[in-house]
Amino acid sequence: MYKRNYILDHIKSVFQKYGFMPLETPAMENLNVLTGKYGDEGDQLLYRLLNSGDFLKKVKPEDLAEGTKAMSPKIAEKGLKYDLTVPFARHVVMNQHEIAFPFKRYQVQPVWRADRPQKGRYREFYQCDADVIGTDSLICEAELMGIVHNVFEGLNFKDYQVSLSSRKVLEGLAEQCGVKDKFMAFCTVLDKLDKIGEEKVTEELKAFGVERASCEKLFNAMNAENAIETIKDFLGDSVIGKEGLDEVSSTFNYMKRLDIPLDKFTFDPSLARGLSYYTGVIYEVKPTSIQMGTITAGGRYDDLTGIFGLKGMSGVGVSFGIDRIYDTLEELDLFPKTSKESSTVLITNFDTVSEAVALNILSQLRASEIKAEIYPESTKLKKQMNYANKKGIPYVLMVGSQEIEKNEFVLKNMDSGDQQNLSISQLIETLNRR
Amino acid sequence: MYKRNYILDHIKSVFQKYGFMPLETPAMENLNVLTGKYGDEGDQLLYRLLNSGDFLKKVKPEDLAEGTKAMSPKIAEKGLKYDLTVPFARHVVMNQHEIAFPFKRYQVQPVWRADRPQKGRYREFYQCDADVIGTDSLICEAELMGIVHNVFEGLNFKDYQVSLSSRKVLEGLAEQCGVKDKFMAFCTVLDKLDKIGEEKVTEELKAFGVERASCEKLFNAMNAENAIETIKDFLGDSVIGKEGLDEVSSTFNYMKRLDIPLDKFTFDPSLARGLSYYTGVIYEVKPTSIQMGTITAGGRYDDLTGIFGLKGMSGVGVSFGIDRIYDTLEELDLFPKTSKESSTVLITNFDTVSEAVALNILSQLRASEIKAEIYPESTKLKKQMNYANKKGIPYVLMVGSQEIEKNEFVLKNMDSGDQQNLSISQLIETLNRR
């Protein structure tokens, strides 16, 4: 919890610095909001809530024979949210007259999927999204890249790479390769470039009509130093392709204006993600020094709220994969020590006299905003030390009769074992300096 | 959300200062964990989740006729949590070998009740609890009172009163009144003292055997300046009563040691709350200047985890009523202005030239930790001003051609309408000073 909060608190503070407002939607949604939005597989993974009261009211004996699909809507009208995006769209449509557009919101909440639990996959997990809805401005794309930069900078994580492109560039490439009508298949193959290499991709593309010469030309353009220029040549007179490339260029230009260092951001024309909903700029973030997959991703969608009757709302978003970011920081040992701590110091409790002095010191420490606690019972020192160790408390303060007499107390560093004799003011100074 | 976060963030920081660790438990629990813990009414308000996959597997046609009570366990094995306490107890029992006892945890999470929604009552709402489990020490009671003091002090809320007693005092009073065997009825009547007055309470108590003389003596003792002393006399040789009074005295003594100002804390021997589970010290907090009911309450329970097989775990807790605290601060106008703000400043966007300068200023403001945003499109000033107003952004910075030429920008205070001409460094200074 401490470590996850360390990540989430930081991300939230960055969202706020960029003017995003916090939003929370209820865990429950009407099932007609949720079903049909995530494909058949998604529908099966929805958690459904049994209607309260007499849930059998509408059920007839013969319904039983019809099976779960027919029965389920009769006994369950609500479900748990499956992601943050669909409830967000529902919220925007329902509150469209109160919302200040462009609407910049962030949302950090759990979602639920009735999946078989396995390593790294839970039935309840957090999603962490930020979206701007109601404007086409590419400033938003650039600001989301600024957020990515600030989030990972603040987490002291440097080994990552952001790939950026536009769905429209892909459409242009398919057009120039003569397979505009086989766009999705074209993307699926191109997306494997990293894994299977140019030769195999060429073969697979050839299988559905792309000439070897086109492939060679495409790879040369993609591998060039200045890919934006060479891909521009490749795209020739493709209107949609040029439009996509202009989006990518503008995003990079806005990023420069916003003083975002560009060294970790690359135009990657083979990037193909979320093509069933993204329509403009797309991007993804991957660690470079470890195998972790995508830790953050997003893109622009033309029409998020159309499914709920509000047409023409363009939006762009980013989603931070909290669990993978957690695993990344863990693997690279990037969690600061203090992100694991509960109290900074435990004050020992030996007897009634020491307890009275200890309580007085305790109130002074807390008044100085130091996280502190006393062991609530007079008991063996070993037990109290074990408690501090188990809880990860880095310091223990000994308040014994000798210490009380001298008005100097022994502060033990639980990590190094070092001990210091300190007056109360020195103690406050030492603990506050950390 | 901003205002609620203002309250929750502050309460969490106080919990942490006192060495409490954050805990979150899943929204879903097995129904056998939840049922039977909240009475029949509670059981009916539990949200039940339809089993995933073929939920009709175990259902036979004849089951339908048996109704919801027989059907429900066959098609729903999990439910949403109804409060934080029961899942906490389940968590402690399941993780007893990993937990460092005494276990100090706080938990701020939503809970669900299938109630008819009405004003101030939602199907999903937050609970905010802190408990110490695994020690009898009354230092814990005193520290929870310290938390109450620090929470309301930090929220700048002063008009409240904390009533404190022990269930054992009540038991002693019943004993001395000769109605030990009618304890619950005795408490129910005594608890009405505030509402119906001494005369009516006397009548009601008389109805089941308490003599008028006993009542008079009791009220005299309760109304005395030093109630702890006079109630002690009244309790005479009642062992349980004396034990309760010693608990109350010790709690007050520990509070003094912890430098907690005592002016808002009173011993109230008529206090009777949560008697079905509290066994020791009990307390509740009420606003004094407005009618709001109890905004925070808690007490000690001998045996929280016994229901899950771990006996003899004494604990004590506090629960902050977030919605009522929110309403209280609202009614007394105690939310600071900044608790309602998204960004501190909106930078206007007039044309491509002004946009470029604006983006540069924006990145400087954010680098100085100022929450700032740009209107993402070049559009009419009025529209941009409306956006700032609707979002509650307190300042708007004008970046027009004249301003760019002079390198001085107009900062407009949206509240007062005042305008200042500022260089960028003056701007950063002004906004940071707030």
Short mmCIF file of N, CA and C in Angstrom, two decimals, chain B residues 280-405:
data_model
loop_
_atom_site.label_atom_id
_atom_site.label_comp_id
_atom_site.label_asym_id
_atom_site.label_seq_id
_atom_site.Cartn_x
_atom_site.Cartn_y
_atom_site.Cartn_z
N GLY B 280 -15.92 -1.57 26.12
CA GLY B 280 -15.16 -0.71 27.04
C GLY B 280 -15.49 0.75 26.80
N VAL B 281 -14.43 1.55 26.63
CA VAL B 281 -14.61 2.99 26.43
C VAL B 281 -15.41 3.23 25.14
N ILE B 282 -16.33 4.19 25.21
CA ILE B 282 -17.11 4.60 24.03
C ILE B 282 -17.08 6.12 23.94
N TYR B 283 -17.24 6.67 22.75
CA TYR B 283 -17.24 8.13 22.62
C TYR B 283 -17.93 8.54 21.34
N GLU B 284 -18.38 9.79 21.32
CA GLU B 284 -18.96 10.32 20.10
C GLU B 284 -18.75 11.82 20.04
N VAL B 285 -18.68 12.33 18.79
CA VAL B 285 -18.40 13.75 18.56
C VAL B 285 -19.62 14.37 17.89
N LYS B 286 -20.06 15.51 18.42
CA LYS B 286 -21.19 16.23 17.81
C LYS B 286 -20.86 17.70 17.66
N PRO B 287 -21.29 18.32 16.57
CA PRO B 287 -21.14 19.77 16.46
C PRO B 287 -22.02 20.46 17.51
N THR B 288 -21.58 21.59 18.03
CA THR B 288 -22.37 22.28 19.05
C THR B 288 -23.18 23.44 18.47
N SER B 289 -22.70 24.02 17.35
CA SER B 289 -23.38 25.23 16.85
C SER B 289 -24.43 24.92 15.79
N ILE B 290 -24.47 23.69 15.30
CA ILE B 290 -25.51 23.32 14.32
C ILE B 290 -26.06 21.94 14.66
N GLN B 291 -27.24 21.64 14.12
CA GLN B 291 -27.86 20.33 14.29
C GLN B 291 -27.31 19.39 13.23
N MET B 292 -26.52 18.41 13.63
CA MET B 292 -25.96 17.54 12.60
C MET B 292 -25.90 16.09 13.07
N GLY B 293 -26.15 15.85 14.36
CA GLY B 293 -26.00 14.48 14.86
C GLY B 293 -24.52 14.15 15.03
N THR B 294 -24.26 12.86 15.20
CA THR B 294 -22.90 12.41 15.47
C THR B 294 -22.06 12.44 14.20
N ILE B 295 -20.90 13.10 14.26
CA ILE B 295 -20.06 13.18 13.06
C ILE B 295 -18.86 12.24 13.14
N THR B 296 -18.57 11.73 14.32
CA THR B 296 -17.44 10.82 14.53
C THR B 296 -17.74 10.04 15.79
N ALA B 297 -17.37 8.75 15.80
CA ALA B 297 -17.66 7.95 16.99
C ALA B 297 -16.78 6.71 17.00
N GLY B 298 -16.80 6.01 18.13
CA GLY B 298 -16.03 4.78 18.21
C GLY B 298 -16.02 4.22 19.60
N GLY B 299 -15.16 3.22 19.82
CA GLY B 299 -15.08 2.61 21.12
C GLY B 299 -14.23 1.36 21.09
N ARG B 300 -14.19 0.68 22.26
CA ARG B 300 -13.39 -0.54 22.37
C ARG B 300 -14.30 -1.77 22.34
N TYR B 301 -13.83 -2.76 21.60
CA TYR B 301 -14.55 -4.04 21.52
C TYR B 301 -13.58 -5.13 21.96
N ASP B 302 -14.07 -6.05 22.80
CA ASP B 302 -13.21 -7.10 23.34
C ASP B 302 -12.75 -8.08 22.31
N ASP B 303 -13.60 -8.32 21.34
CA ASP B 303 -13.40 -9.51 20.53
C ASP B 303 -13.94 -9.29 19.13
N LEU B 304 -13.10 -8.70 18.28
CA LEU B 304 -13.54 -8.40 16.92
C LEU B 304 -13.41 -9.61 16.01
N THR B 305 -12.36 -10.39 16.25
CA THR B 305 -12.00 -11.44 15.29
C THR B 305 -12.50 -12.81 15.71
N GLY B 306 -13.16 -12.88 16.87
CA GLY B 306 -13.67 -14.17 17.36
C GLY B 306 -14.59 -14.85 16.36
N ILE B 307 -15.42 -14.04 15.66
CA ILE B 307 -16.33 -14.62 14.66
C ILE B 307 -15.58 -15.36 13.57
N PHE B 308 -14.29 -15.04 13.37
CA PHE B 308 -13.51 -15.76 12.36
C PHE B 308 -12.47 -16.68 13.01
N GLY B 309 -12.65 -16.97 14.29
CA GLY B 309 -11.85 -18.02 14.92
C GLY B 309 -10.62 -17.55 15.67
N LEU B 310 -10.35 -16.24 15.69
CA LEU B 310 -9.19 -15.76 16.45
C LEU B 310 -9.71 -15.03 17.69
N LYS B 311 -9.58 -15.70 18.83
CA LYS B 311 -10.21 -15.20 20.06
C LYS B 311 -9.29 -14.19 20.77
N GLY B 312 -9.91 -13.39 21.62
CA GLY B 312 -9.16 -12.57 22.57
C GLY B 312 -8.38 -11.42 21.98
N MET B 313 -8.78 -10.96 20.82
CA MET B 313 -8.11 -9.80 20.22
C MET B 313 -8.90 -8.55 20.59
N SER B 314 -8.40 -7.80 21.54
CA SER B 314 -9.09 -6.58 21.92
C SER B 314 -8.68 -5.45 20.97
N GLY B 315 -9.63 -4.61 20.67
CA GLY B 315 -9.32 -3.50 19.76
C GLY B 315 -10.10 -2.26 20.11
N VAL B 316 -9.66 -1.15 19.54
CA VAL B 316 -10.39 0.10 19.75
C VAL B 316 -10.31 0.90 18.46
N GLY B 317 -11.41 1.56 18.11
CA GLY B 317 -11.42 2.24 16.82
C GLY B 317 -12.16 3.55 16.83
N VAL B 318 -11.97 4.27 15.72
CA VAL B 318 -12.70 5.53 15.51
C VAL B 318 -13.18 5.54 14.07
N SER B 319 -14.34 6.12 13.86
CA SER B 319 -14.89 6.19 12.52
C SER B 319 -15.34 7.63 12.24
N PHE B 320 -14.75 8.23 11.22
CA PHE B 320 -15.12 9.61 10.88
C PHE B 320 -16.25 9.58 9.84
N GLY B 321 -17.32 10.25 10.15
CA GLY B 321 -18.45 10.30 9.22
C GLY B 321 -18.23 11.37 8.16
N ILE B 322 -17.63 10.95 7.05
CA ILE B 322 -17.16 11.89 6.04
C ILE B 322 -18.28 12.79 5.50
N ASP B 323 -19.43 12.18 5.18
CA ASP B 323 -20.51 12.98 4.58
C ASP B 323 -21.01 14.05 5.54
N ARG B 324 -21.16 13.69 6.81
CA ARG B 324 -21.63 14.68 7.78
C ARG B 324 -20.56 15.73 8.08
N ILE B 325 -19.30 15.33 8.09
CA ILE B 325 -18.23 16.32 8.29
C ILE B 325 -18.23 17.30 7.12
N TYR B 326 -18.42 16.74 5.92
CA TYR B 326 -18.52 17.58 4.72
C TYR B 326 -19.65 18.60 4.87
N ASP B 327 -20.84 18.09 5.25
CA ASP B 327 -22.00 18.98 5.40
C ASP B 327 -21.76 20.03 6.49
N THR B 328 -21.08 19.62 7.55
CA THR B 328 -20.78 20.56 8.65
C THR B 328 -19.87 21.69 8.17
N LEU B 329 -18.78 21.31 7.49
CA LEU B 329 -17.84 22.34 7.00
C LEU B 329 -18.55 23.25 6.00
N GLU B 330 -19.39 22.65 5.19
CA GLU B 330 -20.14 23.43 4.20
C GLU B 330 -21.05 24.43 4.90
N GLU B 331 -21.82 23.94 5.86
CA GLU B 331 -22.79 24.79 6.55
C GLU B 331 -22.10 25.92 7.31
N LEU B 332 -20.92 25.63 7.87
CA LEU B 332 -20.21 26.66 8.63
C LEU B 332 -19.22 27.43 7.75
N ASP B 333 -19.25 27.15 6.46
CA ASP B 333 -18.39 27.85 5.49
C ASP B 333 -16.90 27.73 5.87
N LEU B 334 -16.48 26.54 6.17
CA LEU B 334 -15.11 26.34 6.65
C LEU B 334 -14.16 25.76 5.58
N PHE B 335 -14.67 25.51 4.37
CA PHE B 335 -13.75 25.03 3.33
C PHE B 335 -12.88 26.19 2.87
N PRO B 336 -11.56 26.03 2.90
CA PRO B 336 -10.72 27.11 2.38
C PRO B 336 -10.94 27.26 0.87
N LYS B 337 -10.78 28.46 0.39
CA LYS B 337 -10.99 28.73 -1.05
C LYS B 337 -10.20 27.77 -1.92
N THR B 338 -8.95 27.53 -1.56
CA THR B 338 -8.09 26.72 -2.42
C THR B 338 -8.53 25.26 -2.47
N SER B 339 -9.40 24.83 -1.55
CA SER B 339 -9.82 23.44 -1.60
C SER B 339 -10.82 23.19 -2.73
N LYS B 340 -11.25 24.25 -3.38
CA LYS B 340 -12.22 24.09 -4.46
C LYS B 340 -11.58 24.27 -5.84
N GLU B 341 -10.28 24.55 -5.86
CA GLU B 341 -9.63 24.95 -7.11
C GLU B 341 -9.08 23.78 -7.90
N SER B 342 -9.20 23.89 -9.21
CA SER B 342 -8.44 22.97 -10.04
C SER B 342 -7.10 23.65 -10.32
N SER B 343 -6.96 24.34 -11.44
CA SER B 343 -5.73 25.08 -11.70
C SER B 343 -5.75 26.41 -10.96
N THR B 344 -4.57 26.96 -10.71
CA THR B 344 -4.47 28.30 -10.13
C THR B 344 -4.65 29.35 -11.21
N VAL B 345 -4.18 29.05 -12.41
CA VAL B 345 -4.23 30.06 -13.46
C VAL B 345 -4.51 29.44 -14.83
N LEU B 346 -5.34 30.14 -15.61
CA LEU B 346 -5.57 29.76 -17.01
C LEU B 346 -4.85 30.77 -17.89
N ILE B 347 -4.06 30.29 -18.83
CA ILE B 347 -3.40 31.19 -19.77
C ILE B 347 -4.23 31.23 -21.04
N THR B 348 -4.51 32.45 -21.51
CA THR B 348 -5.37 32.58 -22.69
C THR B 348 -4.61 32.21 -23.97
N ASN B 349 -5.39 31.95 -25.00
CA ASN B 349 -4.85 31.51 -26.28
C ASN B 349 -5.54 32.31 -27.38
N PHE B 350 -4.79 33.29 -27.99
CA PHE B 350 -5.42 34.17 -29.00
C PHE B 350 -5.11 33.80 -30.44
N ASP B 351 -3.84 33.46 -30.70
CA ASP B 351 -3.43 33.11 -32.06
C ASP B 351 -2.13 32.33 -31.98
N THR B 352 -1.59 31.96 -33.12
CA THR B 352 -0.41 31.10 -33.11
C THR B 352 0.77 31.74 -32.39
N VAL B 353 0.93 33.05 -32.58
CA VAL B 353 2.06 33.73 -31.93
C VAL B 353 1.88 33.72 -30.41
N SER B 354 0.68 34.13 -29.96
CA SER B 354 0.44 34.19 -28.52
C SER B 354 0.49 32.79 -27.91
N GLU B 355 0.03 31.80 -28.68
CA GLU B 355 0.04 30.42 -28.20
C GLU B 355 1.46 29.95 -27.90
N ALA B 356 2.38 30.29 -28.78
CA ALA B 356 3.78 29.87 -28.59
C ALA B 356 4.36 30.48 -27.32
N VAL B 357 4.11 31.77 -27.11
CA VAL B 357 4.60 32.43 -25.90
C VAL B 357 3.91 31.84 -24.67
N ALA B 358 2.60 31.62 -24.81
CA ALA B 358 1.82 31.08 -23.69
C ALA B 358 2.35 29.71 -23.26
N LEU B 359 2.69 28.87 -24.23
CA LEU B 359 3.18 27.53 -23.89
C LEU B 359 4.50 27.62 -23.12
N ASN B 360 5.32 28.58 -23.53
CA ASN B 360 6.59 28.77 -22.84
C ASN B 360 6.37 29.22 -21.39
N ILE B 361 5.46 30.18 -21.19
CA ILE B 361 5.14 30.63 -19.83
C ILE B 361 4.58 29.46 -19.02
N LEU B 362 3.70 28.69 -19.66
CA LEU B 362 3.07 27.55 -19.00
C LEU B 362 4.11 26.59 -18.44
N SER B 363 5.12 26.29 -19.25
CA SER B 363 6.12 25.32 -18.79
C SER B 363 6.92 25.90 -17.63
N GLN B 364 7.14 27.23 -17.62
CA GLN B 364 7.85 27.85 -16.50
C GLN B 364 7.02 27.82 -15.21
N LEU B 365 5.71 28.06 -15.34
CA LEU B 365 4.85 28.03 -14.16
C LEU B 365 4.84 26.63 -13.55
N ARG B 366 4.66 25.63 -14.41
CA ARG B 366 4.60 24.26 -13.88
C ARG B 366 5.94 23.85 -13.27
N ALA B 367 7.04 24.32 -13.86
CA ALA B 367 8.35 24.01 -13.29
C ALA B 367 8.47 24.62 -11.90
N SER B 368 7.70 25.68 -11.63
CA SER B 368 7.68 26.28 -10.28
C SER B 368 6.55 25.71 -9.43
N GLU B 369 6.06 24.54 -9.82
CA GLU B 369 5.02 23.83 -9.05
C GLU B 369 3.70 24.60 -8.95
N ILE B 370 3.43 25.45 -9.94
CA ILE B 370 2.14 26.14 -9.97
C ILE B 370 1.19 25.36 -10.88
N LYS B 371 -0.02 25.09 -10.38
CA LYS B 371 -1.00 24.38 -11.20
C LYS B 371 -1.51 25.33 -12.27
N ALA B 372 -1.24 25.01 -13.52
CA ALA B 372 -1.57 25.95 -14.58
C ALA B 372 -2.04 25.21 -15.81
N GLU B 373 -2.84 25.90 -16.63
CA GLU B 373 -3.24 25.30 -17.89
C GLU B 373 -3.43 26.39 -18.94
N ILE B 374 -3.41 25.97 -20.20
CA ILE B 374 -3.65 26.89 -21.32
C ILE B 374 -4.98 26.49 -21.93
N TYR B 375 -5.74 27.47 -22.43
CA TYR B 375 -6.92 27.09 -23.19
C TYR B 375 -6.41 26.49 -24.50
N PRO B 376 -6.80 25.25 -24.82
CA PRO B 376 -6.09 24.54 -25.90
C PRO B 376 -6.39 25.06 -27.31
N GLU B 377 -7.36 25.94 -27.47
CA GLU B 377 -7.68 26.45 -28.80
C GLU B 377 -7.66 27.96 -28.80
N SER B 378 -7.30 28.55 -29.97
CA SER B 378 -7.41 30.00 -30.13
C SER B 378 -8.88 30.31 -30.38
N THR B 379 -9.50 30.98 -29.43
CA THR B 379 -10.92 31.26 -29.60
C THR B 379 -11.26 32.56 -28.88
N LYS B 380 -12.54 32.94 -28.90
CA LYS B 380 -12.95 34.20 -28.28
C LYS B 380 -12.59 34.26 -26.80
N LEU B 381 -12.16 35.44 -26.35
CA LEU B 381 -11.79 35.61 -24.96
C LEU B 381 -12.94 35.24 -24.03
N LYS B 382 -14.15 35.62 -24.45
CA LYS B 382 -15.30 35.37 -23.59
C LYS B 382 -15.47 33.88 -23.27
N LYS B 383 -15.25 33.07 -24.31
CA LYS B 383 -15.39 31.63 -24.13
C LYS B 383 -14.33 31.11 -23.14
N GLN B 384 -13.12 31.67 -23.26
CA GLN B 384 -12.04 31.24 -22.37
C GLN B 384 -12.32 31.68 -20.93
N MET B 385 -12.87 32.88 -20.79
CA MET B 385 -13.21 33.40 -19.45
C MET B 385 -14.31 32.54 -18.82
N ASN B 386 -15.29 32.18 -19.63
CA ASN B 386 -16.36 31.31 -19.14
C ASN B 386 -15.82 29.99 -18.63
N TYR B 387 -14.86 29.47 -19.38
CA TYR B 387 -14.23 28.20 -19.00
C TYR B 387 -13.58 28.34 -17.61
N ALA B 388 -12.81 29.42 -17.43
CA ALA B 388 -12.14 29.66 -16.14
C ALA B 388 -13.17 29.79 -15.02
N ASN B 389 -14.23 30.53 -15.28
CA ASN B 389 -15.28 30.71 -14.28
C ASN B 389 -15.94 29.41 -13.90
N LYS B 390 -16.32 28.65 -14.92
CA LYS B 390 -17.04 27.40 -14.68
C LYS B 390 -16.17 26.41 -13.90
N LYS B 391 -14.87 26.45 -14.18
CA LYS B 391 -13.96 25.52 -13.52
C LYS B 391 -13.46 26.06 -12.18
N GLY B 392 -13.82 27.31 -11.86
CA GLY B 392 -13.37 27.89 -10.58
C GLY B 392 -11.89 28.23 -10.55
N ILE B 393 -11.31 28.55 -11.71
CA ILE B 393 -9.89 28.93 -11.75
C ILE B 393 -9.79 30.40 -11.31
N PRO B 394 -9.00 30.71 -10.27
CA PRO B 394 -9.06 32.07 -9.70
C PRO B 394 -8.32 33.15 -10.50
N TYR B 395 -7.37 32.78 -11.36
CA TYR B 395 -6.63 33.78 -12.14
C TYR B 395 -6.61 33.45 -13.63
N VAL B 396 -6.66 34.49 -14.44
CA VAL B 396 -6.46 34.32 -15.89
C VAL B 396 -5.31 35.21 -16.32
N LEU B 397 -4.39 34.65 -17.08
CA LEU B 397 -3.25 35.43 -17.59
C LEU B 397 -3.46 35.72 -19.07
N MET B 398 -3.44 37.02 -19.41
CA MET B 398 -3.64 37.43 -20.81
C MET B 398 -2.30 37.48 -21.51
N VAL B 399 -2.21 36.76 -22.62
CA VAL B 399 -0.99 36.81 -23.42
C VAL B 399 -1.40 37.31 -24.81
N GLY B 400 -1.44 38.64 -24.97
CA GLY B 400 -1.79 39.25 -26.25
C GLY B 400 -0.55 39.88 -26.88
N SER B 401 -0.72 40.46 -28.07
CA SER B 401 0.44 40.98 -28.79
C SER B 401 1.11 42.13 -28.03
N GLN B 402 0.31 43.02 -27.44
CA GLN B 402 0.89 44.11 -26.66
C GLN B 402 1.70 43.60 -25.48
N GLU B 403 1.11 42.61 -24.78
CA GLU B 403 1.80 42.03 -23.63
C GLU B 403 3.13 41.41 -24.06
N ILE B 404 3.10 40.70 -25.18
CA ILE B 404 4.31 40.03 -25.64
C ILE B 404 5.38 41.06 -25.95
N GLU B 405 4.97 42.15 -26.58
CA GLU B 405 5.91 43.21 -26.94
C GLU B 405 6.61 43.78 -25.69
#
